[in-house]
Amino acid sequence: MLRRKALGLPSVFNAIEARGLGFVLLHRCGQDFYFLIVCTWRNNNELWETVFYKDGAAMADFAAFPREGTHKPTFCVWELAPVWHEKEAWERFLKSARDGAAAQAWVSDCYAGVA
């Protein structure tokens, strides 16, 4: 179950291994370039990510963002505010009973504000 529901997720989204509890970030760069970052929590303390991009009208849909080399980018400084919120919310969930009510409280705890 992804924490944030987004309309029009790329078709390649079905091929990734993003299962379980998680969240997505939609980051607009400039006028019409976007990153869609799909994050999932695994093994209690690991944050996994898959990154998609869309270059405005030049692309019909999001595509997997190519990441060559061994040293890879993660989050930019503007994405760290909602990621920190998610980290705090996830810690509260881990310290809870981890039942349906705790999961619903986690889903309802959304970041809003300036980053």
Short mmCIF file of C-alpha atoms in Angstrom, two decimals:
data_model
loop_
_atom_site.label_atom_id
_atom_site.label_comp_id
_atom_site.label_asym_id
_atom_site.label_seq_id
_atom_site.Cartn_x
_atom_site.Cartn_y
_atom_site.Cartn_z
CA MET A 1 0.00 0.00 0.00
CA LEU A 2 1.55 3.30 -1.02
CA ARG A 3 0.95 6.10 1.41
CA ARG A 4 0.28 8.68 -1.23
CA LYS A 5 -2.05 7.88 -4.09
CA ALA A 6 -1.17 9.50 -7.39
CA LEU A 7 -3.21 9.55 -10.56
CA GLY A 8 -1.57 8.56 -13.81
CA LEU A 9 1.34 6.57 -12.41
CA PRO A 10 3.62 5.45 -15.21
CA SER A 11 2.94 2.04 -16.70
CA VAL A 12 6.50 1.00 -15.82
CA PHE A 13 5.44 1.44 -12.17
CA ASN A 14 3.86 -2.02 -12.25
CA ALA A 15 7.23 -3.58 -13.04
CA ILE A 16 9.11 -2.23 -10.00
CA GLU A 17 9.32 -3.98 -6.69
CA ALA A 18 7.61 -1.22 -4.70
CA ARG A 19 5.46 -3.27 -2.37
CA GLY A 20 4.46 -2.62 1.20
CA LEU A 21 4.12 0.67 3.04
CA GLY A 22 5.63 3.71 1.38
CA PHE A 23 5.18 7.16 -0.08
CA VAL A 24 5.83 9.08 -3.27
CA LEU A 25 7.34 12.50 -3.93
CA LEU A 26 6.56 14.49 -7.06
CA HIS A 27 9.33 17.04 -7.58
CA ARG A 28 8.96 19.71 -10.24
CA CYS A 29 12.24 21.08 -11.60
CA GLY A 30 11.84 24.31 -13.53
CA GLN A 31 8.79 24.72 -15.74
CA ASP A 32 8.05 21.17 -16.91
CA PHE A 33 10.64 18.60 -15.81
CA TYR A 34 9.49 16.23 -13.06
CA PHE A 35 10.91 13.51 -10.85
CA LEU A 36 8.48 10.96 -9.38
CA ILE A 37 10.24 9.23 -6.49
CA VAL A 38 8.59 6.05 -5.19
CA CYS A 39 9.80 5.08 -1.70
CA THR A 40 9.03 1.99 0.35
CA TRP A 41 9.95 0.97 3.87
CA ARG A 42 11.61 -2.45 4.14
CA ASN A 43 13.08 -4.49 6.97
CA ASN A 44 11.80 -1.97 9.55
CA ASN A 45 14.60 0.56 9.00
CA GLU A 46 15.44 0.74 5.27
CA LEU A 47 14.08 3.29 2.80
CA TRP A 48 14.17 1.99 -0.79
CA GLU A 49 13.50 4.15 -3.82
CA THR A 50 12.76 4.00 -7.52
CA VAL A 51 13.04 7.22 -9.52
CA PHE A 52 11.04 8.14 -12.62
CA TYR A 53 11.28 11.30 -14.71
CA LYS A 54 9.23 13.17 -17.28
CA ASP A 55 10.54 15.93 -19.52
CA GLY A 56 7.37 17.92 -20.14
CA ALA A 57 5.62 17.55 -23.48
CA ALA A 58 8.70 15.81 -24.91
CA MET A 59 7.60 12.63 -23.11
CA ALA A 60 4.13 11.08 -23.10
CA ASP A 61 4.65 9.34 -19.75
CA PHE A 62 7.13 8.98 -16.91
CA ALA A 63 10.08 6.64 -17.50
CA ALA A 64 12.64 5.05 -15.21
CA PHE A 65 15.43 7.56 -14.56
CA PRO A 66 18.79 6.19 -15.77
CA ARG A 67 21.35 6.04 -12.99
CA GLU A 68 24.79 4.97 -14.14
CA GLY A 69 27.87 4.45 -11.99
CA THR A 70 28.31 3.38 -8.41
CA HIS A 71 27.74 6.67 -6.56
CA LYS A 72 24.08 7.51 -7.12
CA PRO A 73 21.94 10.53 -6.20
CA THR A 74 19.31 10.26 -3.52
CA PHE A 75 17.22 13.20 -2.30
CA CYS A 76 17.80 16.89 -3.00
CA VAL A 77 17.71 19.42 -0.18
CA TRP A 78 14.07 20.38 -0.97
CA GLU A 79 12.91 16.76 -0.74
CA LEU A 80 14.43 16.27 2.71
CA ALA A 81 11.58 18.06 4.57
CA PRO A 82 8.88 15.56 3.54
CA VAL A 83 11.36 12.67 3.84
CA TRP A 84 12.13 13.74 7.44
CA HIS A 85 8.40 13.86 8.17
CA GLU A 86 8.03 10.33 6.75
CA LYS A 87 10.96 9.11 8.86
CA GLU A 88 9.33 10.49 12.01
CA ALA A 89 5.93 9.02 11.07
CA TRP A 90 7.53 5.64 10.36
CA GLU A 91 9.26 5.64 13.76
CA ARG A 92 5.91 6.29 15.45
CA PHE A 93 4.42 3.36 13.50
CA LEU A 94 7.30 1.05 14.50
CA LYS A 95 6.77 1.94 18.17
CA SER A 96 3.02 1.25 17.89
CA ALA A 97 1.07 -2.00 17.99
CA ARG A 98 1.49 -2.12 14.17
CA ASP A 99 -2.13 -3.11 13.79
CA GLY A 100 -4.76 -1.78 11.41
CA ALA A 101 -5.46 1.27 13.56
CA ALA A 102 -1.75 2.11 13.72
CA ALA A 103 -1.43 1.73 9.96
CA GLN A 104 -4.43 4.01 9.42
CA ALA A 105 -2.93 6.62 11.76
CA TRP A 106 0.30 6.43 9.73
CA VAL A 107 -1.59 6.82 6.43
CA SER A 108 -3.42 9.87 7.80
CA ASP A 109 -0.20 11.58 8.98
CA CYS A 110 0.69 13.58 5.83
CA TYR A 111 3.28 16.28 5.31
CA ALA A 112 2.03 19.68 4.17
CA GLY A 113 3.98 22.85 4.02
CA VAL A 114 6.89 24.67 2.50
CA ALA A 115 10.10 22.76 1.97
#
